[in-house]
PDB file of C-alpha atoms in Angstrom:
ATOM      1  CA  UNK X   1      33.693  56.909 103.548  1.00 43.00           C
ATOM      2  CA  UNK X   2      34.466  60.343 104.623  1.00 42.00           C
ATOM      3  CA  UNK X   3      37.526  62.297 103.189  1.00 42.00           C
ATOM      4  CA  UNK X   4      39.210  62.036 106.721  1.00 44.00           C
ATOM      5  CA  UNK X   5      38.974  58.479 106.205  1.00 42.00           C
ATOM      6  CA  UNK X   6      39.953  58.149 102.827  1.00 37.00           C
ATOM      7  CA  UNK X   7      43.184  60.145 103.395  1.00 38.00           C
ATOM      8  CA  UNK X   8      43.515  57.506 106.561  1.00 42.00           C
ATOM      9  CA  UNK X   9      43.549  54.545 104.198  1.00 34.00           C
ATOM     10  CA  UNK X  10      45.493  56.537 101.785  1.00 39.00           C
ATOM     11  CA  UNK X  11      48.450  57.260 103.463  1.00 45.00           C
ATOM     12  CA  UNK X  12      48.224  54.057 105.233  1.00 45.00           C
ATOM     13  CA  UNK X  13      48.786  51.972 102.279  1.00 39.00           C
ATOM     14  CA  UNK X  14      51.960  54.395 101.293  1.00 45.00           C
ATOM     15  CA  UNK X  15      53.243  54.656 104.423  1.00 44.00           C
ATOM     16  CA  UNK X  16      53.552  50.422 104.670  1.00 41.00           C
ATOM     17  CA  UNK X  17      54.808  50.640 101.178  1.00 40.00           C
ATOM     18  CA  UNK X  18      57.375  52.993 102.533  1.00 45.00           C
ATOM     19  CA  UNK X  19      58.090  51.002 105.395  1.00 43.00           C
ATOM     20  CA  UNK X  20      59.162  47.757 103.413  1.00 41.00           C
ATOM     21  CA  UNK X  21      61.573  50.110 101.067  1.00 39.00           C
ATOM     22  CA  UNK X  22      62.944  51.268 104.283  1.00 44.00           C
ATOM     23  CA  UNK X  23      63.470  47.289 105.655  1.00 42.00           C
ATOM     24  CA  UNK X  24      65.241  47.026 102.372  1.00 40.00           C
ATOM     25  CA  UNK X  25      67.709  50.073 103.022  1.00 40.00           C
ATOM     26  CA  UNK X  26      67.668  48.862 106.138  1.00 41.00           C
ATOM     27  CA  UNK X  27      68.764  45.071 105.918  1.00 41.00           C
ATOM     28  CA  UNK X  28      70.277  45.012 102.418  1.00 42.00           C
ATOM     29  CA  UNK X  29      74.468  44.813 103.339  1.00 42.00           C
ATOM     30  CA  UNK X  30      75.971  44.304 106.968  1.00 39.00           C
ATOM     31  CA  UNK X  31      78.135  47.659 106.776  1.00 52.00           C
ATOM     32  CA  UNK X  32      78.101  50.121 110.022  1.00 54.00           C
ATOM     33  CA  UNK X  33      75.402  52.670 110.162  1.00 59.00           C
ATOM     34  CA  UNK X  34      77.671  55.059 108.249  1.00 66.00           C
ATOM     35  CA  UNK X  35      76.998  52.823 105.302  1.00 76.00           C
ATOM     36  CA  UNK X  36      73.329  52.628 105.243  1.00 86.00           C
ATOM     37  CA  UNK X  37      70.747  55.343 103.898  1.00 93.00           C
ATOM     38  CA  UNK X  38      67.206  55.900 104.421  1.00 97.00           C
ATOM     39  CA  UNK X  39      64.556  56.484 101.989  1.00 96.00           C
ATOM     40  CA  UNK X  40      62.247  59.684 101.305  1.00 96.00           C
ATOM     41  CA  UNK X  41      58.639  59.407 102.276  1.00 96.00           C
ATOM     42  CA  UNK X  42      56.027  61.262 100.042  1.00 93.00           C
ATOM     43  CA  UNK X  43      54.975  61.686  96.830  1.00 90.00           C
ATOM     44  CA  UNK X  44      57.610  64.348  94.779  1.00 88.00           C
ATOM     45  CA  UNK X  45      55.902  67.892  94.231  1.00 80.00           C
ATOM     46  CA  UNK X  46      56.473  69.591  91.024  1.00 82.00           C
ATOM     47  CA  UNK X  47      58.046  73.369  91.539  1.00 79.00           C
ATOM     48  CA  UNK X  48      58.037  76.119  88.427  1.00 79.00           C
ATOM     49  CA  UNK X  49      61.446  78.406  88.980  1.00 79.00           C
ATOM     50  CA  UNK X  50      62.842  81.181  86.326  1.00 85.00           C
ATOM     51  CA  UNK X  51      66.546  80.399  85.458  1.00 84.00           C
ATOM     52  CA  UNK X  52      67.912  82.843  82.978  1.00 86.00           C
ATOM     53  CA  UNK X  53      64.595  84.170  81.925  1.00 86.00           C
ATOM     54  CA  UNK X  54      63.422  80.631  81.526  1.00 87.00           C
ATOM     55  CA  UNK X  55      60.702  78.592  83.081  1.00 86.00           C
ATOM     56  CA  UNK X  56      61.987  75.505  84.036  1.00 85.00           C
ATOM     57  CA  UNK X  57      60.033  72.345  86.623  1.00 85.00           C
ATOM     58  CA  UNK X  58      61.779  71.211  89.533  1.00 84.00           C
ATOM     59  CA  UNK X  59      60.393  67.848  90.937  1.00 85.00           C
ATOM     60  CA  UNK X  60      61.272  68.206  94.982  1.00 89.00           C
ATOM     61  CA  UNK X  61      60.465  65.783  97.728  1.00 93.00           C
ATOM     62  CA  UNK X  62      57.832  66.059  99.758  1.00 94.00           C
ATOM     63  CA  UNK X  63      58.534  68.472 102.746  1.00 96.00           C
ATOM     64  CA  UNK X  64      57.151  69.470 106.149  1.00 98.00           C
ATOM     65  CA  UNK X  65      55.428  72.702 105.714  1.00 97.00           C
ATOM     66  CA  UNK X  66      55.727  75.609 108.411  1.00 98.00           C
ATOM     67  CA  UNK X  67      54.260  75.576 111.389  1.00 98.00           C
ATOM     68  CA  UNK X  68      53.900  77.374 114.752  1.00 98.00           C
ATOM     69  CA  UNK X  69      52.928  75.939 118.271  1.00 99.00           C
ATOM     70  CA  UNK X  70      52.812  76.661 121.965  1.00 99.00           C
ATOM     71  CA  UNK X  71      55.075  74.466 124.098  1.00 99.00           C
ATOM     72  CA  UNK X  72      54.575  73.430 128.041  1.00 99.00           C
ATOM     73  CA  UNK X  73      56.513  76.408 129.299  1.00 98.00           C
ATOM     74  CA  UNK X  74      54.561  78.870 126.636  1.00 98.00           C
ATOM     75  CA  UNK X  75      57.340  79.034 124.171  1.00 98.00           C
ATOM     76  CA  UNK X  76      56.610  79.368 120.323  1.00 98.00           C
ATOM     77  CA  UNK X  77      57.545  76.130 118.502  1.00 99.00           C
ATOM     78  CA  UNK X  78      58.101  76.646 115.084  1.00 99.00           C
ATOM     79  CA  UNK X  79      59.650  75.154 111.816  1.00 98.00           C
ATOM     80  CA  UNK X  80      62.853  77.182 112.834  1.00 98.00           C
ATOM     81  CA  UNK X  81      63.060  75.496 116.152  1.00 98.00           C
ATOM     82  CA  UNK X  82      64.094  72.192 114.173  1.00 98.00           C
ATOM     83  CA  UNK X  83      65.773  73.929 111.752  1.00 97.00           C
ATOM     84  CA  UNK X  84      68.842  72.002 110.271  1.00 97.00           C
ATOM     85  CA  UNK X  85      68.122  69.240 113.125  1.00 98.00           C
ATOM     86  CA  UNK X  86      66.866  65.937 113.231  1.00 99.00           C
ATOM     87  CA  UNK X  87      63.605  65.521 114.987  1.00 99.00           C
ATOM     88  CA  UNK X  88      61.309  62.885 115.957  1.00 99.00           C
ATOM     89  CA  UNK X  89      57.485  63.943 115.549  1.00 98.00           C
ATOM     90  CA  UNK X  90      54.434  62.263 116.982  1.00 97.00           C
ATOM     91  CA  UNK X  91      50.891  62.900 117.896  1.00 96.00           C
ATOM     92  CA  UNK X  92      48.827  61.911 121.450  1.00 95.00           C
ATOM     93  CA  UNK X  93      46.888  63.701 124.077  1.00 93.00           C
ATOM     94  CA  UNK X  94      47.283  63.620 128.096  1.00 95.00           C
ATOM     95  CA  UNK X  95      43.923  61.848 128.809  1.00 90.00           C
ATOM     96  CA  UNK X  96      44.382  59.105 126.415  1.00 87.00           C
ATOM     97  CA  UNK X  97      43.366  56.294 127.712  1.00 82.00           C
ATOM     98  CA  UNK X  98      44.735  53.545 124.951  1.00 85.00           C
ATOM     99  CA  UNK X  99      48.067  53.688 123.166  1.00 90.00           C
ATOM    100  CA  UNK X 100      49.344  56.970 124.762  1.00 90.00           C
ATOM    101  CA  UNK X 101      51.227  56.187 127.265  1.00 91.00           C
ATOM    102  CA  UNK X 102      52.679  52.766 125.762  1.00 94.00           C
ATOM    103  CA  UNK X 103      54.072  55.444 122.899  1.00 95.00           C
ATOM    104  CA  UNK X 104      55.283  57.975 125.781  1.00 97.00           C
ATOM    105  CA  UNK X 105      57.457  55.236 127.814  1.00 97.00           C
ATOM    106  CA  UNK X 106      59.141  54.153 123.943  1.00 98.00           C
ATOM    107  CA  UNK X 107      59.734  57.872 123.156  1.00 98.00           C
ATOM    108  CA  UNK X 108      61.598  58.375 126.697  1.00 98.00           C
ATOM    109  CA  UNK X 109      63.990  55.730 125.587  1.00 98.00           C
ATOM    110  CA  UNK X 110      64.528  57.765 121.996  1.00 99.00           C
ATOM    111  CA  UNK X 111      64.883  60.422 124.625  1.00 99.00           C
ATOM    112  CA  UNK X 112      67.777  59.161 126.907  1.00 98.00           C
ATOM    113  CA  UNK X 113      69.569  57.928 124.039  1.00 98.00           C
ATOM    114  CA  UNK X 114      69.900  60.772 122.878  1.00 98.00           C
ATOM    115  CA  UNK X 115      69.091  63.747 125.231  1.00 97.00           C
ATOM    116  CA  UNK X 116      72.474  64.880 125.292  1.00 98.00           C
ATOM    117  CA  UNK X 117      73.248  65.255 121.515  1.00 98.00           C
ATOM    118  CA  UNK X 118      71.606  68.904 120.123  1.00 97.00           C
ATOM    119  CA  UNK X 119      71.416  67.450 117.071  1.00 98.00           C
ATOM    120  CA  UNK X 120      68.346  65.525 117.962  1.00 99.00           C
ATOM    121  CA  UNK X 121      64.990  66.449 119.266  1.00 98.00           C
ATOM    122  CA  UNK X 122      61.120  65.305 119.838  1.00 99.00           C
ATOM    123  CA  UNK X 123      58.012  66.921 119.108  1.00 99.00           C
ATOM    124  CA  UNK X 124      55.078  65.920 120.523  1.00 98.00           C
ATOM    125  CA  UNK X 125      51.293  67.360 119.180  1.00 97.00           C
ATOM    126  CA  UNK X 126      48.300  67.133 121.628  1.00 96.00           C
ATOM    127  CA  UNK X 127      45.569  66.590 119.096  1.00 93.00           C
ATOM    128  CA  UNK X 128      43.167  67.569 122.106  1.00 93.00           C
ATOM    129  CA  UNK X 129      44.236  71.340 122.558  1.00 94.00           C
ATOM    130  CA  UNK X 130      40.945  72.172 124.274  1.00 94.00           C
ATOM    131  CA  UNK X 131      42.097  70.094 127.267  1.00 95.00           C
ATOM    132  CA  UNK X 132      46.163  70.273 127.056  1.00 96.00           C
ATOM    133  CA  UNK X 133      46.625  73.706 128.113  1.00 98.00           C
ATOM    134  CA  UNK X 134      50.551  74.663 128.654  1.00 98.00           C
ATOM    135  CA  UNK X 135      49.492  73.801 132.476  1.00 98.00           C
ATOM    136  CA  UNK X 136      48.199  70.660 131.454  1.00 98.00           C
ATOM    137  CA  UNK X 137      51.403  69.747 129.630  1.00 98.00           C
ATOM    138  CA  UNK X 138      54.089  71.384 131.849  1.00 98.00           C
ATOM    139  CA  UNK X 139      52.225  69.027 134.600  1.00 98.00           C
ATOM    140  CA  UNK X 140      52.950  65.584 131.984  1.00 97.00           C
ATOM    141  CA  UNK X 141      56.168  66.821 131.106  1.00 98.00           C
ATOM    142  CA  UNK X 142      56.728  67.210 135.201  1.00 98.00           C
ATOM    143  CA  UNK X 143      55.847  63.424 135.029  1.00 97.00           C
ATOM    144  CA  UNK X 144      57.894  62.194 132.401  1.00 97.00           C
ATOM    145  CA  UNK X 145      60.970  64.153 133.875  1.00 98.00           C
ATOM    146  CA  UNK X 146      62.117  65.551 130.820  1.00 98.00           C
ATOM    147  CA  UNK X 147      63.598  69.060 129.382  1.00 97.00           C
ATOM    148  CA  UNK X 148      61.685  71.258 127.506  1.00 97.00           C
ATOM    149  CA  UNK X 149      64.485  72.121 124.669  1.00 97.00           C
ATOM    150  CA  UNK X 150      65.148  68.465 124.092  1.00 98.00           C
ATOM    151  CA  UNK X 151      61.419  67.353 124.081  1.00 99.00           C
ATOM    152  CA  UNK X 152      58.527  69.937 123.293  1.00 99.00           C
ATOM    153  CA  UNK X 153      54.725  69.054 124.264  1.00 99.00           C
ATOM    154  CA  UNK X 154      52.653  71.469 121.761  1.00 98.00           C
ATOM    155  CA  UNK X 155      49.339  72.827 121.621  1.00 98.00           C
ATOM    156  CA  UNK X 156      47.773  74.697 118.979  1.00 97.00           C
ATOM    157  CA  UNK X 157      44.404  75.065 117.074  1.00 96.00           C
ATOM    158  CA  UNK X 158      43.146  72.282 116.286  1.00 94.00           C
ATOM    159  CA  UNK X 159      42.838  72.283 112.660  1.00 95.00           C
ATOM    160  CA  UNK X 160      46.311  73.373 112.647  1.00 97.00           C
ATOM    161  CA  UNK X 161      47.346  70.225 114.226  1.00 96.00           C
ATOM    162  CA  UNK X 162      45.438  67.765 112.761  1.00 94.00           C
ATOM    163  CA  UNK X 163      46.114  69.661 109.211  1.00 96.00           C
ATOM    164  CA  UNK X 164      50.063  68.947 110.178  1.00 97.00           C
ATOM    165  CA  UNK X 165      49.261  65.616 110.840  1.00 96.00           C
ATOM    166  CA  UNK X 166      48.579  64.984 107.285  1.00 95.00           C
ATOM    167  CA  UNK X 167      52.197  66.692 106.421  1.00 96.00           C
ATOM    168  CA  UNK X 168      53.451  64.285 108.448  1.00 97.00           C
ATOM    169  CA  UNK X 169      51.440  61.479 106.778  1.00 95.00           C
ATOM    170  CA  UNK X 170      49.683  60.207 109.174  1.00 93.00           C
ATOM    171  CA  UNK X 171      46.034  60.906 110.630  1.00 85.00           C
ATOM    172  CA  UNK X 172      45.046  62.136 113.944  1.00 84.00           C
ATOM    173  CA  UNK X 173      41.109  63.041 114.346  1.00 74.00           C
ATOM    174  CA  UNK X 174      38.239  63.377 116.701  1.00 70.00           C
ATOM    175  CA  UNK X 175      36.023  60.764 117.477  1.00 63.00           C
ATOM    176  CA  UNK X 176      33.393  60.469 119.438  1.00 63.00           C
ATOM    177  CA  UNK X 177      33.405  56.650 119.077  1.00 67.00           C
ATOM    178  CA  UNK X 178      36.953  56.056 119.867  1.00 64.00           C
ATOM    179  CA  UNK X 179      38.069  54.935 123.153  1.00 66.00           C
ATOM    180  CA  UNK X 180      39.162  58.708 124.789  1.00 62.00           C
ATOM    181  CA  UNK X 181      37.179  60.715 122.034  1.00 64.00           C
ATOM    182  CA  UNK X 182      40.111  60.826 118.890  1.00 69.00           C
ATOM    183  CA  UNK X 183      41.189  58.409 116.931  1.00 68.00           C
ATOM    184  CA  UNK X 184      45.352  58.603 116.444  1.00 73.00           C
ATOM    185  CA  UNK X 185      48.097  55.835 115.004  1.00 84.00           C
ATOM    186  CA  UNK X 186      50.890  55.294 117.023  1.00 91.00           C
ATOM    187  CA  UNK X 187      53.379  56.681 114.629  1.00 95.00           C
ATOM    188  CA  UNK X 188      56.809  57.892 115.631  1.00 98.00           C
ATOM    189  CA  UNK X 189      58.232  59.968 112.223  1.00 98.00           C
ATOM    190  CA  UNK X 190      61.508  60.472 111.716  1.00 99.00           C
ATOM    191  CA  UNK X 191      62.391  63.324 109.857  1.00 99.00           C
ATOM    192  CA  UNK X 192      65.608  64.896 109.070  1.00 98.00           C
ATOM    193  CA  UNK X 193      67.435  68.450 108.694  1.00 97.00           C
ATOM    194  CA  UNK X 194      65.435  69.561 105.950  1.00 96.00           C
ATOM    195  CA  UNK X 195      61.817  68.637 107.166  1.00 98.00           C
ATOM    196  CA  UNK X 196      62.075  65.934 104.523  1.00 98.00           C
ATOM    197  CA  UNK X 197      60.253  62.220 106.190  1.00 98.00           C
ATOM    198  CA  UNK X 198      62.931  59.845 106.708  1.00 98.00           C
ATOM    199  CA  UNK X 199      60.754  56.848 108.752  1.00 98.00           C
ATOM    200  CA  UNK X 200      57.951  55.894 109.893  1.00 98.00           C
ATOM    201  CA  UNK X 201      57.647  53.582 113.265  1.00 98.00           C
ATOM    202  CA  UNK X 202      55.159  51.597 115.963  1.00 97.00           C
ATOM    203  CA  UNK X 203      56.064  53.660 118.972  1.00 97.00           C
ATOM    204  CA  UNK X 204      54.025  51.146 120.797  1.00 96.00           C
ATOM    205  CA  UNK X 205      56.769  48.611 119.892  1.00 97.00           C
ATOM    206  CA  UNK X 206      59.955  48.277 121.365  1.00 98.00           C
ATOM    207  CA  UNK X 207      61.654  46.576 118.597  1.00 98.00           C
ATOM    208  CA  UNK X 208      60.768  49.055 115.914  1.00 98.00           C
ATOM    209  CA  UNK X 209      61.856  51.704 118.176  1.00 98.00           C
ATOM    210  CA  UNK X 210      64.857  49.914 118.434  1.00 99.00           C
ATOM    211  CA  UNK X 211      64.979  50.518 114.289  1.00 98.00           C
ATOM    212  CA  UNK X 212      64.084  54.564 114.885  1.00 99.00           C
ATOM    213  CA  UNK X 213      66.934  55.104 117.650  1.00 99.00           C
ATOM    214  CA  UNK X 214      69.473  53.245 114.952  1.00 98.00           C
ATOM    215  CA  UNK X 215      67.634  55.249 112.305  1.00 98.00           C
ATOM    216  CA  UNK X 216      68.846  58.370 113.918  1.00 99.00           C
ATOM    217  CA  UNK X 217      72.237  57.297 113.904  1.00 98.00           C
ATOM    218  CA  UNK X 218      72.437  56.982 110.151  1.00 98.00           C
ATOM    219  CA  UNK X 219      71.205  60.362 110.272  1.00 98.00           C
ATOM    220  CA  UNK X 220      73.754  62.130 111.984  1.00 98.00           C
ATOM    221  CA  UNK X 221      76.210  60.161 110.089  1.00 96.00           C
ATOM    222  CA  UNK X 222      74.684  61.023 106.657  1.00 94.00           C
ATOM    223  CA  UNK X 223      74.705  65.156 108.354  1.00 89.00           C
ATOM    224  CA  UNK X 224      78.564  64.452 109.264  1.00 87.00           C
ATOM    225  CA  UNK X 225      79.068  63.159 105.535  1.00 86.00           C
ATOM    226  CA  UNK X 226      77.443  65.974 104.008  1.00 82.00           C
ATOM    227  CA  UNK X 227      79.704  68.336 106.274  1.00 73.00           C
ATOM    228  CA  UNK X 228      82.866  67.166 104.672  1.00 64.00           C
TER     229      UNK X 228
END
């Protein structure tokens, strides 16, 4: 099994271990969205700091390193364009010829839920970038009908995107044995103000995008909270 693989399987198994703690935040109570939290994905990282001349080991959560993209109308997309938002992140590629556009038509309806709240955004990762130019993409984004600052379509290197991938915990690879040439999951990730993984989802099912777009709501409520 190659280490691609491995970290496939991996992060599999966590992220469905993570899923049923979420279904347990989720269901646990009958209180309004305002009432309800959502867990953490990842492993915690342990960070050395000097306080007062002393050493001392912060355990952190797991967060969504820096990054830097091209959108479809040639912006730079970077860590800072999310900054302090809540973002839905997924990965895909115009050609595919599978689960792609199933995922697309679910993420339109996170899309119009929420298009006209800045508080929320989608980002998108072709994990082709030798064939989704920003022509290619401003052309699919033409087709869905959607604006650029609420939804971005990025390109990048390569190893850049599929190495972000893995931040996100999820895998996204090419294969030349896989129906369009890469092998993807349909993940939609849900991840919050501080680039900290709040949910994981089938964006090829309606129901659990049902879940996400009430996910998001619990969200901005637990941003409003913290505001207070």
């Amino acid at each position: 099994m190659n280490n691609r693989n491995k970290f496939s399987l991996r992060h599999g198994l966590g992220v469905a271990a993570m899923a049923l703690v979420s279904s347990m935040f989720y269901s646990c109570g009958s209180g309004a969205a305002e009432n309800k939290t959502l867990p953490i994905y990842g492993e915690r990282e342990a960070v050395e700091r000097t306080v007062n001349g002393q050493t001392v080991t912060d355990t952190i959560y797991h967060q969504v390193p820096a990054f830097a993209f091209i959108n479809q109308d040639s912006q730079r997309v970077t860590e800072e364009t999310v900054a302090g938002k809540i973002y839905v992140s997924d990965f895909f590629f115009t050609s595919c010829p599978s689960i792609c556009p199933k995922m697309k038509s679910q993420m339109l309806r996170v899309y119009e839920t929420y298009k006209d709240n800045p508080q929320v955004v989608l980002l998108s990762h072709s994990i082709d970038p030798q064939h989704d130019t920003v022509a290619v993409l401003r052309d699919y984004a033409d087709r869905l009908g959607i604006e650029t600052e609420k939804w971005h379509l990025v390109t990048g290197e390569r190893d850049s995107i599929y190495d972000i991938a893995s931040q996100y915990l999820v895998a996204a690879q090419q294969d030349a044995g896989a129906e369009g040439g890469f092998t993807h999951g349909g993940d939609f990730i849900l991840v919050d103000g501080d680039r900290h993984i709040r949910g994981n989802y089938n964006g090829t099912e309606a129901e659990d995008v049902d879940r996400l777009i009430a996910d998001i709501k619990v969200l901005l409520n637990e941003k409003k909270n913290e505001k207070k």
